[in-house]
Coordinates of C-alpha atoms in Angstrom, one line a residue:
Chain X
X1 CA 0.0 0.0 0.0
X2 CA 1.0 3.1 -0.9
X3 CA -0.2 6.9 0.3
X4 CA -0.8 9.1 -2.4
X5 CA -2.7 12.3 -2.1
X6 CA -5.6 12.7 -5.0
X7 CA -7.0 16.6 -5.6
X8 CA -10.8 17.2 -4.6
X9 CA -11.1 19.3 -7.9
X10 CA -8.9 17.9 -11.0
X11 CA -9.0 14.0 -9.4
X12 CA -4.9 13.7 -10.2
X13 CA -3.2 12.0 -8.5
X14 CA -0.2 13.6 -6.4
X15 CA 3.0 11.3 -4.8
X16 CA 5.0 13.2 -3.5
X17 CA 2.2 15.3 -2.2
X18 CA 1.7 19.2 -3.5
X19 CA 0.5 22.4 -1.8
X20 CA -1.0 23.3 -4.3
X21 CA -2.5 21.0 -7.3
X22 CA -1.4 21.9 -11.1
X23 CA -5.2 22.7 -11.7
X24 CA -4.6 25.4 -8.9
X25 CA -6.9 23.6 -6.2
X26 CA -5.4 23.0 -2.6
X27 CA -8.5 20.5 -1.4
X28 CA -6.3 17.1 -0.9
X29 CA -7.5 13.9 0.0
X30 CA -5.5 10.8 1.2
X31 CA -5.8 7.7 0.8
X32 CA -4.1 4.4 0.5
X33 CA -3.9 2.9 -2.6
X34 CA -2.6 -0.4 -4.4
X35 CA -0.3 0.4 -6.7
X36 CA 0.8 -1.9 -9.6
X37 CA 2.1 -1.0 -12.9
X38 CA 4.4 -1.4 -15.9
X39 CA 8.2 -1.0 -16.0
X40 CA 8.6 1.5 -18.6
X41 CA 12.3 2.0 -18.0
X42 CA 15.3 1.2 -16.0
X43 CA 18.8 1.1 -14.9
X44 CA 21.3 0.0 -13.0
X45 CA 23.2 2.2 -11.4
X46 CA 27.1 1.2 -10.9
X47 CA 28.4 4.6 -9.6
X48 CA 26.1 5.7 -6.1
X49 CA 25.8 8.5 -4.1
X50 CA 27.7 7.8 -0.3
X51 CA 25.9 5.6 1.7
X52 CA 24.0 3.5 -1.1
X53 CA 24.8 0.0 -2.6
X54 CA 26.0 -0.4 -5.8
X55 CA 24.9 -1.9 -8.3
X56 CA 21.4 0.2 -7.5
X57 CA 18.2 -0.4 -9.4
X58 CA 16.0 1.9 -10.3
X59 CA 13.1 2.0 -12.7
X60 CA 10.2 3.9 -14.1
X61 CA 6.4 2.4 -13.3
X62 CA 3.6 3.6 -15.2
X63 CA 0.7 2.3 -13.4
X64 CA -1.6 4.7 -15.4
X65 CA -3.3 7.6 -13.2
X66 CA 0.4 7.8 -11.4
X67 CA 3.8 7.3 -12.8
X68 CA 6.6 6.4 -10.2
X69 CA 10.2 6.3 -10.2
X70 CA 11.0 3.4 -7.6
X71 CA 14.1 1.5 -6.6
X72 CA 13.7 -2.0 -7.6
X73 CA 13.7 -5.2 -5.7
X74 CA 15.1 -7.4 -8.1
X75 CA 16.0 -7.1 -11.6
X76 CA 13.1 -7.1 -14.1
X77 CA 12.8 -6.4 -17.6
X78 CA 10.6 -3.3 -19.3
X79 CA 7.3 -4.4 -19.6
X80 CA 7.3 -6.8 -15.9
X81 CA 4.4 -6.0 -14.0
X82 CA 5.5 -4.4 -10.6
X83 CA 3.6 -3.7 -7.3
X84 CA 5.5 -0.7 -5.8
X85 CA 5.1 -0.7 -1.8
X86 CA 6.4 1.9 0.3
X87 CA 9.1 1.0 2.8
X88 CA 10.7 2.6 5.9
X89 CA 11.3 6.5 5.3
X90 CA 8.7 6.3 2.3
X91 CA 10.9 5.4 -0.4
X92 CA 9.3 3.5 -3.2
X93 CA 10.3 -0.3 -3.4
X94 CA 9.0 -2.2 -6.5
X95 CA 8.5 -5.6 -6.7
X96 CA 8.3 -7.5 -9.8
X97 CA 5.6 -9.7 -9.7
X98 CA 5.2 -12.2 -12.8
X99 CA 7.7 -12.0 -15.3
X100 CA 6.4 -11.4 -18.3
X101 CA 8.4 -11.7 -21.6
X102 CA 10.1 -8.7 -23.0
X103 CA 8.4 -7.2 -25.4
X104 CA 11.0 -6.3 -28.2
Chain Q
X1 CA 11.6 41.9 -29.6
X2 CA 9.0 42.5 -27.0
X3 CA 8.2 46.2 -28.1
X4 CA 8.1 48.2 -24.8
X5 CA 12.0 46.9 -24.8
X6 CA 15.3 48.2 -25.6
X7 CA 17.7 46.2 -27.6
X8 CA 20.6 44.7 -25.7
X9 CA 23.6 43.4 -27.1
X10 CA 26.9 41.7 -25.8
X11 CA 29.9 44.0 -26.1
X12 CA 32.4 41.9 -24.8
X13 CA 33.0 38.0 -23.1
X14 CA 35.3 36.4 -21.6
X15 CA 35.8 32.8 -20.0
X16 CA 38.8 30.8 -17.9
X17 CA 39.9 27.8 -19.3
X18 CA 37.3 24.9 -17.6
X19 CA 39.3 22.3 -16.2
X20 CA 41.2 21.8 -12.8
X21 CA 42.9 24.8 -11.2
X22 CA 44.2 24.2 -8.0
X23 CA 45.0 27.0 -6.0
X24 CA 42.0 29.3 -7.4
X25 CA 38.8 30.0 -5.5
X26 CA 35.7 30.6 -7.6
X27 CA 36.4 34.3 -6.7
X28 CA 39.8 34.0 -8.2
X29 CA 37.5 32.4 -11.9
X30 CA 35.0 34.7 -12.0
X31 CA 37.4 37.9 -11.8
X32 CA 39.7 36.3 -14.1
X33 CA 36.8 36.0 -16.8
X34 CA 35.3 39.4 -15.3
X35 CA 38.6 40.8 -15.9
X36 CA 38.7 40.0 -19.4
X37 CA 35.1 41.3 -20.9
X38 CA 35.9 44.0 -18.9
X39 CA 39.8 44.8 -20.6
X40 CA 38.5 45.9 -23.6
X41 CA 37.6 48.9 -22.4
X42 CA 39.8 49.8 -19.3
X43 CA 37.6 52.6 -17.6
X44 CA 35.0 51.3 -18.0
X45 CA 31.7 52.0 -15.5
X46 CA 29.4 49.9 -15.6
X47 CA 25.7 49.7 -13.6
X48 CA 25.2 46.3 -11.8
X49 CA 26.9 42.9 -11.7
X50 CA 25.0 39.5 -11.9
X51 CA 26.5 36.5 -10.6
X52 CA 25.5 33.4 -11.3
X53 CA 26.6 30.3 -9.1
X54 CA 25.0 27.2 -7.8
X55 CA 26.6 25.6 -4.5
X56 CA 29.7 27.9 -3.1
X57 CA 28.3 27.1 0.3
X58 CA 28.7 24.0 -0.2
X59 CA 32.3 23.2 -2.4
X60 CA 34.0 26.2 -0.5
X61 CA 31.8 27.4 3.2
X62 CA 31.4 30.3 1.2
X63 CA 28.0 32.4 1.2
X64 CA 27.4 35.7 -0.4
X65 CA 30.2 35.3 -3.3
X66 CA 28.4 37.7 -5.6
X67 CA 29.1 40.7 -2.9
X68 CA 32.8 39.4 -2.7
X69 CA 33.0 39.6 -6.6
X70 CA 31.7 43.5 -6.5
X71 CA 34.2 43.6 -3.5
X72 CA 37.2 42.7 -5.4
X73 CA 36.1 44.1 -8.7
X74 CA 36.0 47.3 -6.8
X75 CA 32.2 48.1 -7.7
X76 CA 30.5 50.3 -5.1
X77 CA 27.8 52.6 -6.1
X78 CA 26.4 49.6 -8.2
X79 CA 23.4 47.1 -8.5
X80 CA 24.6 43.7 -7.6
X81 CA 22.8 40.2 -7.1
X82 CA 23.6 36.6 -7.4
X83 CA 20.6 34.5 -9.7
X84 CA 20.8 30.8 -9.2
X85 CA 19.5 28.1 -11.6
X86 CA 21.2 25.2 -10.3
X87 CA 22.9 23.7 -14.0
X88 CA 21.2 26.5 -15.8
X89 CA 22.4 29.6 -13.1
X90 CA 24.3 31.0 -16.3
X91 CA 21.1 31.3 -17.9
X92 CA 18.9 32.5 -15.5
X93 CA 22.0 35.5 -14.7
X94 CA 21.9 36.4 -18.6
X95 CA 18.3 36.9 -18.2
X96 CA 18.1 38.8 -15.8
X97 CA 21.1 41.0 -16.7
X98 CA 19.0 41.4 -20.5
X99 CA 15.8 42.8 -18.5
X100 CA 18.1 45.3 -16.7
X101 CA 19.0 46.9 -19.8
X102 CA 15.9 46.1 -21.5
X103 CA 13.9 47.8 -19.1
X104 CA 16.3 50.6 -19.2
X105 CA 17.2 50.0 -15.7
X106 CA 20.9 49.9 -16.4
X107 CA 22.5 50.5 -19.7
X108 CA 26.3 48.3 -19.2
X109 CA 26.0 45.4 -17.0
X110 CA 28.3 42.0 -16.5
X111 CA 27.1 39.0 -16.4
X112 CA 29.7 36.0 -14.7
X113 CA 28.8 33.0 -13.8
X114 CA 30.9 30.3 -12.2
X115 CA 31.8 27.3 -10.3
X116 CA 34.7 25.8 -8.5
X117 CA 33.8 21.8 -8.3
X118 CA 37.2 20.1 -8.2
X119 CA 38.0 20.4 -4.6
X120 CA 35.4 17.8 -3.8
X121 CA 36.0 14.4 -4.9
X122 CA 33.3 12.8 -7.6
X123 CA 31.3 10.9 -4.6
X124 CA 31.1 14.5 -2.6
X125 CA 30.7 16.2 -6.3
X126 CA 27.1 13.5 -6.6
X127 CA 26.4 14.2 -3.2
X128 CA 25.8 18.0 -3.4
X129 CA 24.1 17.6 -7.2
X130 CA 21.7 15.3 -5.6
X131 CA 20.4 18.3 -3.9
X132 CA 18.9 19.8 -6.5
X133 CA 16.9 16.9 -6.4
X134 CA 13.4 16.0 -4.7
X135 CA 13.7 14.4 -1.8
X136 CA 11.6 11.7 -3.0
X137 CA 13.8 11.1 -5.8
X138 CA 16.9 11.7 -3.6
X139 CA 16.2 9.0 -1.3
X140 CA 16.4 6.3 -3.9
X141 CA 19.4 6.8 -4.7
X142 CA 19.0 8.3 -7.7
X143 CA 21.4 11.1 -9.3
X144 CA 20.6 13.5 -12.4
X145 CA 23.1 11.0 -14.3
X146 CA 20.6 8.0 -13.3
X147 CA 18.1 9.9 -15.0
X148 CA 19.9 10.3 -17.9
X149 CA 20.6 6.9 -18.0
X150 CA 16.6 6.0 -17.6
X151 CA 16.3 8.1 -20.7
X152 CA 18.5 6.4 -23.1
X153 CA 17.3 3.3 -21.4
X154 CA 13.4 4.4 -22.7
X155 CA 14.8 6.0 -25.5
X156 CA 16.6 3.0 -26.9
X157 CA 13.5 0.7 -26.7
X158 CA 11.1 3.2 -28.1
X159 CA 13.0 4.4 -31.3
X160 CA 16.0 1.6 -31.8
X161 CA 18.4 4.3 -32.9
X162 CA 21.5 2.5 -34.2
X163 CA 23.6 1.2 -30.9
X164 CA 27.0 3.8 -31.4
X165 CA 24.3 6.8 -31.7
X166 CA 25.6 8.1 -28.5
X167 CA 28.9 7.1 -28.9
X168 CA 28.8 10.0 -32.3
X169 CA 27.4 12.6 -29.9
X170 CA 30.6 12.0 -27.9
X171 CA 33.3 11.9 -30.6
X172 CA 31.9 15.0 -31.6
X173 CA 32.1 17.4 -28.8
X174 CA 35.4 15.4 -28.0
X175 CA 36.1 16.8 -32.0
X176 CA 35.1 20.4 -31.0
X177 CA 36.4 20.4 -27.8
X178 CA 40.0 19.5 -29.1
X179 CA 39.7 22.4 -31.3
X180 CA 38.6 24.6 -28.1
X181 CA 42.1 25.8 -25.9
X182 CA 39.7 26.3 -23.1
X183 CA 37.8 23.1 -23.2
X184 CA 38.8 20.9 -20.1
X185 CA 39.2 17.7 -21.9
X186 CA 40.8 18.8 -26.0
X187 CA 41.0 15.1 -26.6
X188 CA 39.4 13.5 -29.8
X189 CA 37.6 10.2 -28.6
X190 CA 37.4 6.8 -30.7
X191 CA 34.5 4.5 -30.4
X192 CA 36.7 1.9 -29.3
X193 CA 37.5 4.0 -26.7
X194 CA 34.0 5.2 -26.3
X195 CA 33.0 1.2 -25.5
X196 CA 35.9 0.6 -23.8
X197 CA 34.7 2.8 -21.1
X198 CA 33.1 1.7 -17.9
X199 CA 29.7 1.7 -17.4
X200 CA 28.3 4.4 -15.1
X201 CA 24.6 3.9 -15.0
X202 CA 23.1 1.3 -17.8
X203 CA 23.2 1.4 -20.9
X204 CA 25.6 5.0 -20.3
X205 CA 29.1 4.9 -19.4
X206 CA 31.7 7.4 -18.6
X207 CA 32.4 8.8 -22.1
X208 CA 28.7 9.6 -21.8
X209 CA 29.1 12.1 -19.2
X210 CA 30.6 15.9 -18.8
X211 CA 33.6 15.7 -16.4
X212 CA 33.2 17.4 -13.0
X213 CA 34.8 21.1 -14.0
X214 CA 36.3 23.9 -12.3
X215 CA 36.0 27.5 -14.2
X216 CA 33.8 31.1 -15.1
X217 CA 32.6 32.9 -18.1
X218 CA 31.3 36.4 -18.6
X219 CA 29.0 38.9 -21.0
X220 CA 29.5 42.6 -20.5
X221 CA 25.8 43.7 -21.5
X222 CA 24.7 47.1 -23.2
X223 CA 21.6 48.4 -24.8
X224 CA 22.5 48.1 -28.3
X225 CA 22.6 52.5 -29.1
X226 CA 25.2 52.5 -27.1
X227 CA 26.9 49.0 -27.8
X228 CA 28.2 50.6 -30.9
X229 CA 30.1 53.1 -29.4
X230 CA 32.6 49.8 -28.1
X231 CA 32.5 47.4 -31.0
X232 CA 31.2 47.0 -34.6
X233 CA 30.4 43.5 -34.0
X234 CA 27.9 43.7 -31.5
X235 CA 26.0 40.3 -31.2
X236 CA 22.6 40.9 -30.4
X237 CA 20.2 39.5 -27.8
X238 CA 17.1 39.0 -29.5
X239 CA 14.9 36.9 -26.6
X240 CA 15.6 35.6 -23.2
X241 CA 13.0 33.0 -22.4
X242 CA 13.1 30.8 -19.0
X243 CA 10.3 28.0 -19.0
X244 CA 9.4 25.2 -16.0
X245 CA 8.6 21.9 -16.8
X246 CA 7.2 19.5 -13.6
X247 CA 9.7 19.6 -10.9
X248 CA 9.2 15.9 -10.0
X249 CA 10.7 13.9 -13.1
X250 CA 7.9 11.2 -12.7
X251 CA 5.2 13.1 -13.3
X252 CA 6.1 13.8 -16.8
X253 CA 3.9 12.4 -19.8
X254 CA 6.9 10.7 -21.1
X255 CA 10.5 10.5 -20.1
X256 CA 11.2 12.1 -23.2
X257 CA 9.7 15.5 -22.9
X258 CA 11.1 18.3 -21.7
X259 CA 7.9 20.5 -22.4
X260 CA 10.5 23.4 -20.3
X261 CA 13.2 22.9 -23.1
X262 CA 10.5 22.8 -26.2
X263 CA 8.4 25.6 -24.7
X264 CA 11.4 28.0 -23.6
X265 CA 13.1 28.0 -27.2
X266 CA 9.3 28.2 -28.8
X267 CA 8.6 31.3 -27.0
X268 CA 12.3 32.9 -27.3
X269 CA 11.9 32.1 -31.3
X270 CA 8.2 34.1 -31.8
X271 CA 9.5 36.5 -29.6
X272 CA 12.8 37.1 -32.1
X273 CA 10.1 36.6 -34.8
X274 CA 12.5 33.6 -35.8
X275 CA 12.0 30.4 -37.3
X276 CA 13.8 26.9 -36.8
X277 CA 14.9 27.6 -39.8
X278 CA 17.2 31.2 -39.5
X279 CA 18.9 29.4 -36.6
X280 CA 22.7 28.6 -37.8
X281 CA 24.1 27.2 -35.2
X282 CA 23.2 25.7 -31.1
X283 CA 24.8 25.6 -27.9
X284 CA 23.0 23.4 -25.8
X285 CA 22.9 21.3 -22.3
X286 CA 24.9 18.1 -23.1
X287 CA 25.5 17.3 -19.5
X288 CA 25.0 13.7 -20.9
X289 CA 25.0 12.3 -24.7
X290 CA 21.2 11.4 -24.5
X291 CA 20.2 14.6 -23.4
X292 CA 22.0 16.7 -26.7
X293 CA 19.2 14.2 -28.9
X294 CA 16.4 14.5 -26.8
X295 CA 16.5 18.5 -26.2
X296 CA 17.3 18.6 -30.7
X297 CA 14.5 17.0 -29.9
X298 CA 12.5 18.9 -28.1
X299 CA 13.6 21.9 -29.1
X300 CA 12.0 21.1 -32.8
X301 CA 15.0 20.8 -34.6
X302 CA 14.4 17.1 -35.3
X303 CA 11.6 14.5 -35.1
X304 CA 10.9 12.7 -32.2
X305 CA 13.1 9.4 -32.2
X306 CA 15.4 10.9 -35.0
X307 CA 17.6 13.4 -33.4
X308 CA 20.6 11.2 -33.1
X309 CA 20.7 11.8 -37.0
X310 CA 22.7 15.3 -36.0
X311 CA 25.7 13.8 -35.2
X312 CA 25.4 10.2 -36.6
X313 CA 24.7 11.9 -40.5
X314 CA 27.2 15.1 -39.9
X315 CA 24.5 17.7 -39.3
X316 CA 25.2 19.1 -35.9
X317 CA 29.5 18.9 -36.8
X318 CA 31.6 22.0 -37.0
X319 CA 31.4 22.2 -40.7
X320 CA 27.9 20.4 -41.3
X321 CA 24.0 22.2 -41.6
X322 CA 23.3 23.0 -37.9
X323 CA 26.7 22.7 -35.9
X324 CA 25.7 21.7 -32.4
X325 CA 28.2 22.6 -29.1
X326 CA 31.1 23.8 -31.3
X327 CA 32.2 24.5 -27.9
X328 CA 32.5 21.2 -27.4
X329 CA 29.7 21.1 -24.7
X330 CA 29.4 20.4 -21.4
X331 CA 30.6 17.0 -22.6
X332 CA 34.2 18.2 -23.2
X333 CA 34.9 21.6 -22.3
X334 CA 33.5 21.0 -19.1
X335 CA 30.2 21.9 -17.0
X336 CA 31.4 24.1 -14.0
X337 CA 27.6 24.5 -12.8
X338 CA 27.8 28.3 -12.4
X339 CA 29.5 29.2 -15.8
X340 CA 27.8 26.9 -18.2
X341 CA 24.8 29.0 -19.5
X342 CA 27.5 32.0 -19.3
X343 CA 30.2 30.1 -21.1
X344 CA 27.5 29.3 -24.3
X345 CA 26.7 32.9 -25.3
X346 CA 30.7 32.7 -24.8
X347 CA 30.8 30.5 -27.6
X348 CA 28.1 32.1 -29.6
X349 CA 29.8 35.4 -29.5
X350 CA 32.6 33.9 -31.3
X351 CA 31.5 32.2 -33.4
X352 CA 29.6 35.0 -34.7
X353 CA 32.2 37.3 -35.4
X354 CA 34.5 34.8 -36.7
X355 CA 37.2 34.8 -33.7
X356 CA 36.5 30.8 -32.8
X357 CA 40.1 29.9 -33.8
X358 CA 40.7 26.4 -35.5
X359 CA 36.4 25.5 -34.9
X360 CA 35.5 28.1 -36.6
X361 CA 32.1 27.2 -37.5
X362 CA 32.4 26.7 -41.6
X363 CA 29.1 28.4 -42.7
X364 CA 28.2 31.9 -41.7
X365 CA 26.8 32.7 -38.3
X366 CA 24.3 35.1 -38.3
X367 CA 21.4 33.5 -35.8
X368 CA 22.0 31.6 -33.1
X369 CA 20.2 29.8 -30.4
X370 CA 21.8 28.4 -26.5
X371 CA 19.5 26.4 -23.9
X372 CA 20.8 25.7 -20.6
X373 CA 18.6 24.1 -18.0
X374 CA 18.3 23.6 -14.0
X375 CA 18.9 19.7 -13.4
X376 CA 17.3 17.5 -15.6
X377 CA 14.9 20.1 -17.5
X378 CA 13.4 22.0 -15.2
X379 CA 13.9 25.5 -15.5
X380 CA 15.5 25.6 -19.0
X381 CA 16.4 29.5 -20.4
X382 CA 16.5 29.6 -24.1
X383 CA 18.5 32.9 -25.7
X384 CA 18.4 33.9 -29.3
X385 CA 21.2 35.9 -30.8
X386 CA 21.6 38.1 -33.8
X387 CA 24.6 39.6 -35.4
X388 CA 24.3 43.3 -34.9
X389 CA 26.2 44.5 -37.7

């Protein structure tokens, strides 16, 4: 589960959260959502800030009405379904569910 | 030209050599390039200084460097402020510094940006860059060269450019750049080298990537009129144009739109009453490979998916259709945060009046265009140039 904020008047929806919505509204709800989505893009990341592991992976989930950058669990091709859960500190974890077969 | 405006032109520019220089504070770059726009004319008075640097409190405990400049460049009695852009500071100070005179609120003023980077080593270099990042991007881990590497990465798959498309961005601004004695790195690159490098972030590797870069450029500013009275080349400022894209990169309709890049340099062209077209040659923000083919991009200069034709088919080279970072870019002169923007209507200035030494640009520059951005695209400042003689 994830909490995202979603704006009373336009319906997008915000993570990380806004003061003020794109559409100019600052009426927020917030809710916990499931989030799962496609891996539209990713790398791994050989050369890390101070304090993180490397190799690092990162990737790109578009899981429609939201679009996440998330650090990734496990390597997973573009186009793997991912369920992105929110850890300790709210950083975005995905998690490759099924592997599905790479597209190209 | 926005008609309640004066014209403003660059009278003179100046820029250190980018590279390492040990022993030299950023106050010791930006005088030097100060120092030289401003030796043209010795006497010279001018009405306010704008200094453009990201992170001095951060590579050197120092806060308030813009006041130390004015203190050193013995300039009381004058307008004086510091404009900050993170990557695209330069930028940001040029506009501001063209609204001055514009307006008619000053009628000579300097423009120097800067940044001294190479007392912190690479890991503390990432650290500080990561700033300029959202916290929820921060935490992951992530740097602005991840996300250029999540670009090619999307890029790749969508389009299937040829696999040593990048690798030709990089040989040429390596080309330019070893034409450029004040590029950091004047060394041509093969692509054996170029896939002999190591991998920083998948699929881009280190020739991908601008070095980390200590060094200043400057513009001495004047309403045109009076420009004349100090040269008969004055190159003229025909738009200054800075545009926001989302802050967040997620949130973006696809990796590959800078909508801050494509909307800055549409504006700054109606506002010259330009067209793609007139434009002869580009500096732009080649702080990786990827991102001199997506801004071509986005800037309308190419289709979407084909911009890596520039380099690949000979366009965007020295002596091709639309040379591209004759400079050599960020890529190999160098990206000292500060200077960059400063440091590419540098380059234009030259190129324009013919003084560009051995990359002289082989067909005649009378319209220009440079784009320098804040992090990954979002707050890019688009300037259009026009020779003024």
């Amino acid at each position: 589960m994830v909490r995202v904020q979603v704006c009373r008047r336009c319906g997008r929806i915000n993570l990380p959260f806004k003061y003020r919505c794109k559409c100019g509204s600052r009426e927020f709800d917030y809710i916990e959502m499931n989030i799962e989505g496609t891996l539209v893009a990713t790398t791994k990341i050989f050369i890390t800030p101070k304090g993180y592991p490397s190799p690092l992976l990162v990737g790109l989930v578009d899981a429609g009405n939201l679009k996440l950058l998330v650090r990734l669990e496990e390597e997973a091709p573009v186009g793997n379904v991912i369920e992105v859960v929110q850890a300790d500190g709210g950083v975005l974890v995905g998690r490759p569910k099924k592997l599905v077969t790479d597209g190209s | 030209m926005v008609p309640f405006l004066r014209k403003v032109a660059i009278v003179s520019a100046g820029m250190t050599k980018f590279g390492k220089h040990d022993g030299k504070s950023l106050l010791d770059l930006m005088s030097e390039a100060a120092l030289e726009a401003l030796s043209v004319y010795d006497s010279l008075d001018i009405d306010m200084l704008v200094g453009a640097t990201m992170a001095p409190e951060l590579y050197e405990n120092s806060v308030g460097p813009i006041n130390k400049l004015a203190g050193v460049l013995g300039l009381e009695g004058k307008t004086v402020l510091r404009v900050e852009n993170t990557s695209g500071s330069g930028g940001a100070g040029i506009f501001v510094g063209y609204l001055a005179v514009a307006s008619g609120y000053a009628d000579k003023v300097l423009v120097v940006g800067g940044e001294k980077m190479t007392s912190k080593s690479t890991e503390e270099n990432a650290y500080i860059i990561s700033g300029l990042l959202h916290d929820c991007e921060r935490s992951l881990g992530v740097t602005l060269p991840s996300y250029a590497a999540l670009l090619a990465n999307w890029y790749f798959r969508k389009y299937n450019p040829p696999k040593d498309s990048l690798a030709h961005v990089a040989i040429k601004n390596h080309y330019h750049g070893s034409l450029n004695p004040k590029a950091h790195i004047q060394k041509r690159i093969t692509l054996e080298e170029y896939f002999q490098s190591k991998i920083v972030a998948e699929p881009l590797r280190v020739m991908d990537y601008t070095p980390i870069s200590d060094g200043a450029a400057s513009v001495l500013l004047m309403a045109l009129d009076e420009a004349y009275s100090y040269t008969d080349k004055p190159v003229v400022i025909s738009a200054v144009v800075g545009k926001t894209d989302s802050f967040v990169v997620h949130e973006r309709d696809e990796l590959d739109r800078m909508n801050g890049v494509a909307l800055s340099v549409e504006k700054a062209l109606s506002q010259a009453g330009l067209r793609r077209e007139d434009i002869d040659l580009i500096e732009l923000h080649d702080m990786a490979t990827i991102l001199e083919i997506v801004e071509l991009e986005n800037m309308g200069f190419f289709k979407r998916g084909e911009g890596w034709r520039g380099a690949m088919e000979k366009i965007t080279w020295l002596d091709g259709e639309l040379p591209v970072n004759t400079s050599g870019g960020l890529k190999s002169k160098g990206h000292p945060i500060g200077a960059t923007g400063v440091a590419q209507a540098y380059e234009v200035f030259l190129q324009m009046r013919r003084e560009a030494g051995e990359r002289q640009a082989k067909k005649n520059v009378s319209r220009a265009l440079s784009m320098s951005m804040g992090g990954f695209g979002q707050n890019a400042y688009t300037i259009i140039y026009e020779a003024g003689w």
